Backbone as CSV, one residue per row, in Angstrom:
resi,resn,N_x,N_y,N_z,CA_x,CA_y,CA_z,C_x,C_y,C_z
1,UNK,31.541,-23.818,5.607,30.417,-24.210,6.426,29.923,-22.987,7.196
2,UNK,28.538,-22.816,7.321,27.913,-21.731,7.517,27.179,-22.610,9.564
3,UNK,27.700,-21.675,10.260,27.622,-21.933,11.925,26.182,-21.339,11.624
4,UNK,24.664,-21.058,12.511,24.080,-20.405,12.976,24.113,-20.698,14.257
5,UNK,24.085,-19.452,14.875,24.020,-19.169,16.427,22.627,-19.290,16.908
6,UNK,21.779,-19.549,17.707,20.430,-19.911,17.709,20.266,-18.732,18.969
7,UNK,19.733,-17.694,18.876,19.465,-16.726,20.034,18.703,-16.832,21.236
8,UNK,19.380,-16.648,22.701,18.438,-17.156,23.410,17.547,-16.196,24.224
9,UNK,18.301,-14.969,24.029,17.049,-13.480,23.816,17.082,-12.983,22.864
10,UNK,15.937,-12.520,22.215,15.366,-11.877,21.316,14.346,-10.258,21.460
11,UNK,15.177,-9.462,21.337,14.109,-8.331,22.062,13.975,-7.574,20.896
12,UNK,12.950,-6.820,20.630,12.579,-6.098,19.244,11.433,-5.099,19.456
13,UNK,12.036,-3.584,19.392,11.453,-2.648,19.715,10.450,-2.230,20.722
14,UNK,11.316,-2.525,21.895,10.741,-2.602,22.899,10.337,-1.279,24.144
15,UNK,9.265,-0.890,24.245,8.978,0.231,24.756,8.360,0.255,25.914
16,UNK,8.995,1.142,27.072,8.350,0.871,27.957,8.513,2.461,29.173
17,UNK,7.194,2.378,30.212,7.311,4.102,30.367,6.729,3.992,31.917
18,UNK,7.411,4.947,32.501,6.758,5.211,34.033,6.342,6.070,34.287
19,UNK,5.441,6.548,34.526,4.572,7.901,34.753,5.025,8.857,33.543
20,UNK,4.645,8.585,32.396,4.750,9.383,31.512,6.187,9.104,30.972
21,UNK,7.337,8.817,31.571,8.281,8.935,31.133,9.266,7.830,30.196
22,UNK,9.467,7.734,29.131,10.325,6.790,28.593,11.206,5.921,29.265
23,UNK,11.400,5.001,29.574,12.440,4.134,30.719,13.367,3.349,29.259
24,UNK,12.533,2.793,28.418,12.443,2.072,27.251,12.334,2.898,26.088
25,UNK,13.221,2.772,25.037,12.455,3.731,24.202,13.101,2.919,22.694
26,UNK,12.183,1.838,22.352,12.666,1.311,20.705,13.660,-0.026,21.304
27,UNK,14.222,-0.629,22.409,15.058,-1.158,22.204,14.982,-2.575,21.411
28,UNK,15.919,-2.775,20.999,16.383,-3.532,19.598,17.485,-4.699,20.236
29,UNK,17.691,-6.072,20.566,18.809,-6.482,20.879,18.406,-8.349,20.436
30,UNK,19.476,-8.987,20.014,20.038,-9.817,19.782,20.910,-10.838,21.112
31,UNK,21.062,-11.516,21.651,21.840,-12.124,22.176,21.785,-13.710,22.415
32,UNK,22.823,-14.164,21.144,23.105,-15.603,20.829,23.245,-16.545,22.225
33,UNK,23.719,-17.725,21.968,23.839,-18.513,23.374,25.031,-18.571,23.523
34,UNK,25.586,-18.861,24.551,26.962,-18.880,25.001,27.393,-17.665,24.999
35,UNK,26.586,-16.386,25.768,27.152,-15.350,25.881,27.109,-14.787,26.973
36,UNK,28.493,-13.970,26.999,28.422,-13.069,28.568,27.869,-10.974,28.299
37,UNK,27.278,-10.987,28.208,26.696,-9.693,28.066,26.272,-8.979,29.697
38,UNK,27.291,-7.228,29.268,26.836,-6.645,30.439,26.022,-5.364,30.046
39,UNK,25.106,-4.671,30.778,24.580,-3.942,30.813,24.763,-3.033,31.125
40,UNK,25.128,-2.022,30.848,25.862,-1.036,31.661,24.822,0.802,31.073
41,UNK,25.297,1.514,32.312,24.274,2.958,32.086,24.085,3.689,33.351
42,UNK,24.065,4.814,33.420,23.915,6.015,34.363,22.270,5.220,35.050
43,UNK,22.546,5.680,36.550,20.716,5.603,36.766,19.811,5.979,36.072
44,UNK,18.636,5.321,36.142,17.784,5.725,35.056,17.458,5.651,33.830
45,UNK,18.668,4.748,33.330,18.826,4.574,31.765,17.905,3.250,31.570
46,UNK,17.327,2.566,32.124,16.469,1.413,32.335,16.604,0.122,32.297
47,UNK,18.321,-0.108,32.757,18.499,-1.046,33.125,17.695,-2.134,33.870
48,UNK,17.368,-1.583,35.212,16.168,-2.736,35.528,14.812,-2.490,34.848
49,UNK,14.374,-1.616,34.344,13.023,-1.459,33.522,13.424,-2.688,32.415
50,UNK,14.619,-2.748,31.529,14.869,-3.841,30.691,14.876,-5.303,31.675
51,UNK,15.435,-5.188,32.557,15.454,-6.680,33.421,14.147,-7.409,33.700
52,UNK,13.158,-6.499,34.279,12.077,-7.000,34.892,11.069,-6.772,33.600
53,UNK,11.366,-6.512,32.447,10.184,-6.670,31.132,10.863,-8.228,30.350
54,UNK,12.278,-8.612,30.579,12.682,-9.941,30.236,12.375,-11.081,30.790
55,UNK,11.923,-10.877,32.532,11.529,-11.877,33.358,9.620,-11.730,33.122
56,UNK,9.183,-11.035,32.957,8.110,-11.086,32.503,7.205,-10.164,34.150
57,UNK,8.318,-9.447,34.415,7.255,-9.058,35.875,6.751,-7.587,35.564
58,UNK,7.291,-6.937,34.029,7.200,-5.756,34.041,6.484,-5.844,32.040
59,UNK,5.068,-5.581,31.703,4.432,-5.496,30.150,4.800,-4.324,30.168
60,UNK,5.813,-4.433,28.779,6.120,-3.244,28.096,4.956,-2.698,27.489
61,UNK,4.670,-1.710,26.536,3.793,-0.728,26.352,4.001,-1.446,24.849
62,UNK,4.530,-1.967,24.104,5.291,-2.594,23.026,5.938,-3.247,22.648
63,UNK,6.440,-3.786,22.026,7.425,-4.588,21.455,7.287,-5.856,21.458
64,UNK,8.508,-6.971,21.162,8.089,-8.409,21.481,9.511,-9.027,22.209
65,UNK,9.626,-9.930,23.130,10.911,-10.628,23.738,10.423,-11.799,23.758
66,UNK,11.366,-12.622,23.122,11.797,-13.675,23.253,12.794,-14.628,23.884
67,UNK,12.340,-15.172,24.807,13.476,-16.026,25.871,13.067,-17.327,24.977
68,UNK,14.123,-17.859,24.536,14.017,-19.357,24.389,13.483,-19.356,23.078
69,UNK,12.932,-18.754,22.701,11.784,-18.900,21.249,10.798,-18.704,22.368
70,UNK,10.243,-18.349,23.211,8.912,-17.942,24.432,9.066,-17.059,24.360
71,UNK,7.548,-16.266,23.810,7.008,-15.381,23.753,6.651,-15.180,25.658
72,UNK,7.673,-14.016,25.938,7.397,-13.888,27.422,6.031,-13.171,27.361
73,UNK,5.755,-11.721,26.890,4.383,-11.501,27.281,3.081,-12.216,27.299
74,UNK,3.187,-13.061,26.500,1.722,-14.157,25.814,2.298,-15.081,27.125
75,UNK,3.434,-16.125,27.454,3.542,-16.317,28.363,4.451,-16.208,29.460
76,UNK,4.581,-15.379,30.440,5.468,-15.438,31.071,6.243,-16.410,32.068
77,UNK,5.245,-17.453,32.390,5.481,-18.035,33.452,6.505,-18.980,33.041
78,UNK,5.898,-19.153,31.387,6.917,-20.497,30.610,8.555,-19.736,31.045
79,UNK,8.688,-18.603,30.444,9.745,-18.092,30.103,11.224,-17.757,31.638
80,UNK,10.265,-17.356,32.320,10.737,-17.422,33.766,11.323,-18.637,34.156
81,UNK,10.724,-19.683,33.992,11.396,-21.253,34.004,12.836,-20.986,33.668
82,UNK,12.758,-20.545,32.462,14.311,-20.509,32.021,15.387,-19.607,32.326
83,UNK,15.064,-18.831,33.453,15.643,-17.634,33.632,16.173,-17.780,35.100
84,UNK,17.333,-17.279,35.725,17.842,-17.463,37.059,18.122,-16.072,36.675
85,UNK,16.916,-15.487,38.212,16.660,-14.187,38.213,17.174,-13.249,39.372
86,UNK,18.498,-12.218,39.412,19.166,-12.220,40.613,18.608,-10.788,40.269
87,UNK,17.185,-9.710,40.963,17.327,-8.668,41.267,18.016,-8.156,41.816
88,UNK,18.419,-6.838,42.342,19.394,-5.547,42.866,18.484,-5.976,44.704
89,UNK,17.495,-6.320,44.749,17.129,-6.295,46.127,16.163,-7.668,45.759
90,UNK,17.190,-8.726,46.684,16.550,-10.031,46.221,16.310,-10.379,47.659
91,UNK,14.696,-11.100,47.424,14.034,-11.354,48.106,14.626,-12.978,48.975
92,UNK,15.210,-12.088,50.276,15.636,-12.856,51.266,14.785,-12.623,52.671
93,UNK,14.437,-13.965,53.059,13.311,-13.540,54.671,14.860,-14.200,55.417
94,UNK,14.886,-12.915,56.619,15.368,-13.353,57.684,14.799,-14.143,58.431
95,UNK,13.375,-14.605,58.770,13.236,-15.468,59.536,13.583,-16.628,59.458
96,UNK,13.805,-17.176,57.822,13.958,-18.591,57.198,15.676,-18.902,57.261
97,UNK,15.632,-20.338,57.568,17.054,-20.709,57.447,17.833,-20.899,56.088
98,UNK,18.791,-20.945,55.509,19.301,-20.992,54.126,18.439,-22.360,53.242
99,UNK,18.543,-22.918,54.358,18.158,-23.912,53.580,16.299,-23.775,53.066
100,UNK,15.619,-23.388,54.284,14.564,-22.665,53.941,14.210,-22.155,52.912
101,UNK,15.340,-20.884,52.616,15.129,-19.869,51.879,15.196,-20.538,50.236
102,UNK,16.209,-21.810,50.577,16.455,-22.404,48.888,15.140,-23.671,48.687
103,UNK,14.194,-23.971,49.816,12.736,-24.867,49.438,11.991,-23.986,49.315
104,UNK,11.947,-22.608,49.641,11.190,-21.405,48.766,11.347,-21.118,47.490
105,UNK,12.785,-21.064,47.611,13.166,-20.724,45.717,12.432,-21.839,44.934
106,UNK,12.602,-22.738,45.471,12.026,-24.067,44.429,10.896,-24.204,44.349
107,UNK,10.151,-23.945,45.239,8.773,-24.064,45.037,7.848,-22.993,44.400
108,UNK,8.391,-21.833,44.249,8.350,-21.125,43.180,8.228,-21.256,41.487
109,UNK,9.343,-22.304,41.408,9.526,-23.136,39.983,9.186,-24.868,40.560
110,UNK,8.095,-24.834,41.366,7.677,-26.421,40.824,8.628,-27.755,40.792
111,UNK,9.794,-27.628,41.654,10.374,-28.420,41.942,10.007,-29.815,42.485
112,UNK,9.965,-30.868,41.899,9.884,-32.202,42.685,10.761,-31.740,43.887
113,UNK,10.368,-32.350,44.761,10.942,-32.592,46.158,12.438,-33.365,45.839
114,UNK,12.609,-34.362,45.040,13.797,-35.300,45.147,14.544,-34.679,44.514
115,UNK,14.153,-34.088,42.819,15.123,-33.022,42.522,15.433,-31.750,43.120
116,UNK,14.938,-31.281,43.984,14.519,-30.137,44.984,15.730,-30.346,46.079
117,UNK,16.042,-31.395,46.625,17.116,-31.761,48.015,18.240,-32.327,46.757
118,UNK,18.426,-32.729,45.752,19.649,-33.032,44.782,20.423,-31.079,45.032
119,UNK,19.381,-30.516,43.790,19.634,-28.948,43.504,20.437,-28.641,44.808
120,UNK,19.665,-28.729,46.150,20.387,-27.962,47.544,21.397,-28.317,47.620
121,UNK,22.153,-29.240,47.470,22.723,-30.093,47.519,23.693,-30.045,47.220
122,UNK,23.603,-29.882,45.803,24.487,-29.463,44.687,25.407,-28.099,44.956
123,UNK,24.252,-27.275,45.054,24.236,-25.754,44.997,25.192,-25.318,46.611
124,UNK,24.605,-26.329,47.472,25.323,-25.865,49.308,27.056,-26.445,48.877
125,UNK,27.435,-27.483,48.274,28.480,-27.940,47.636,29.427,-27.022,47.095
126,UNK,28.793,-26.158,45.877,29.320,-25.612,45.083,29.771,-24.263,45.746
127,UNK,28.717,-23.959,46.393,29.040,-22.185,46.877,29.897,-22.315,48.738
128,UNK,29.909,-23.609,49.149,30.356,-23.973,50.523,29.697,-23.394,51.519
129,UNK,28.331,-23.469,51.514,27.204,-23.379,52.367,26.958,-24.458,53.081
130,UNK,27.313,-25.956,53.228,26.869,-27.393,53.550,26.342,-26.520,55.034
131,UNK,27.609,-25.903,55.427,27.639,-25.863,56.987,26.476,-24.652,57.498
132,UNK,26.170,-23.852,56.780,25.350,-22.830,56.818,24.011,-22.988,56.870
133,UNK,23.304,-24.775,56.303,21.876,-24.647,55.741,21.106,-23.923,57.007
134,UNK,20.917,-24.434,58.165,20.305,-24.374,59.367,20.346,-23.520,59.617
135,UNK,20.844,-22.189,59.430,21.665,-20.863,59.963,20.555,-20.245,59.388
136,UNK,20.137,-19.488,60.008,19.119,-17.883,59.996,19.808,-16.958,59.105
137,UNK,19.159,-16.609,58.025,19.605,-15.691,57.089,20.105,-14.320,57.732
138,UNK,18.843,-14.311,58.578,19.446,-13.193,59.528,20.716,-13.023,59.950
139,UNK,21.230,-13.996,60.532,22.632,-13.826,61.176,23.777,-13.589,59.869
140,UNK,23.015,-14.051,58.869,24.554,-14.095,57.888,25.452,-12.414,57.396
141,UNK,26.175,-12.456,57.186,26.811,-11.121,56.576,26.285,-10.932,55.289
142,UNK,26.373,-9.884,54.960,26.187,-9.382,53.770,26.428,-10.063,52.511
143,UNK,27.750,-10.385,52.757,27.829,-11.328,51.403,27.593,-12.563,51.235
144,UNK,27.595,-13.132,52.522,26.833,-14.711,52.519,25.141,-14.453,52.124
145,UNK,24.697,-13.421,52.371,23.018,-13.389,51.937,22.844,-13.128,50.247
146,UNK,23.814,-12.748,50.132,24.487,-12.560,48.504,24.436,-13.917,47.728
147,UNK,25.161,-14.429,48.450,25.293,-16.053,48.138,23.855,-16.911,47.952
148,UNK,23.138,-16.527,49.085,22.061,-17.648,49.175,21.300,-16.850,48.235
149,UNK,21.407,-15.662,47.806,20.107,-14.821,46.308,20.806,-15.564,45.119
150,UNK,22.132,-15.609,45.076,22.235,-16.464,44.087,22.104,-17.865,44.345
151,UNK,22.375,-18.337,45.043,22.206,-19.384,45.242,20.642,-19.723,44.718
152,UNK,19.679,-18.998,45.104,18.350,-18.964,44.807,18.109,-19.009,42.874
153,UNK,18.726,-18.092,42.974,18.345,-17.737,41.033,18.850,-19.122,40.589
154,UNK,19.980,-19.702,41.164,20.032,-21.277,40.052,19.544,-22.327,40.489
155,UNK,18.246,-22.464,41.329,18.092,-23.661,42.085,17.319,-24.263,41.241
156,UNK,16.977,-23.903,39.977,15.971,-24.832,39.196,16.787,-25.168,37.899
157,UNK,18.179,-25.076,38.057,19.033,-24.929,37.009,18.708,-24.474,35.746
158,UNK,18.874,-22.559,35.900,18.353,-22.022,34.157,19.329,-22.645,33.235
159,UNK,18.482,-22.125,32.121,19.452,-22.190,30.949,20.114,-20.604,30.920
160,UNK,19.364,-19.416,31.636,19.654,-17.961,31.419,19.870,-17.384,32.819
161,UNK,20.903,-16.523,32.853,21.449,-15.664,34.083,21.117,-14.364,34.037
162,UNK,20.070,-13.957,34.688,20.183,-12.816,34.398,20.596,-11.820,35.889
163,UNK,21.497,-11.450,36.314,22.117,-10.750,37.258,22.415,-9.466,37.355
């Protein structure tokens, strides 16, 4: 019996450049579902240039990616749906309370309200935030603000992690 793996990125010669300079140059990649893939490379090698052309915030100069079978450049917004997106400098407001910060994340991705307070819910549960929602991002430590960026990237429950 013959398995196929059904891929849930698809990237194919993908090129991409910052002031003249190659960031991207041809990349080629495969990655089935049920996988843990790391990225790894000296600064500059275009690690986040590859991150932010998969979420659709960065048109390569070329190539084609596929999230899902979604054509991210033709559409990105579809493709983002499916993606829990943890940048290197993730967008946390200190003025907003955790819980705040996670009816921002959602409304971003179009959350019903009822599935919207389930997700918090879920998510304050899982990471042991219950006690934190009310709390000013501001005040938190470093790694609790850590928490609530991730916490953020899964509040619409992806199918894809990208961290």
């Amino acid at each position: 019996m013959v398995s196929i793996i059904t891929p849930v990125i698809e990237v194919n010669n993908l090129w991409s450049s910052y002031n003249g300079i190659y960031a991207l140059n041809g990349i080629t990649l495969t990655i089935p579902s049920a996988t843990i893939m790391a990225v790894v490379g000296p600064n500059g090698a275009g690690k986040s240039t590859l991150f932010k052309c998969l979420v659709g915030l960065l048109k390569p100069l070329s190539g084609t990616i596929e999230i899902m079978g979604v054509d991210v450049v033709e559409h990105p917004r579809h493709a983002y749906n499916k993606i829990g997106y943890l940048p290197e400098r993730a967008g946390i407001y200190d003025s907003l309370t955790v819980e705040q910060s996670l009816w921002y994340a959602g409304s971003i991705h179009s959350i019903r309200e009822e599935e919207l307070r389930i997700s918090i819910d879920k998510l304050s549960s899982t990471f042991k935030m219950h006690d934190r929602l009310q709390q000013k991002t501001e005040t938190l430590s470093k790694g609790l603000r850590q928490t609530v960026a991730i916490m953020q990237a899964f509040i619409h429950d992806p199918k894809i992690a990208l961290l």
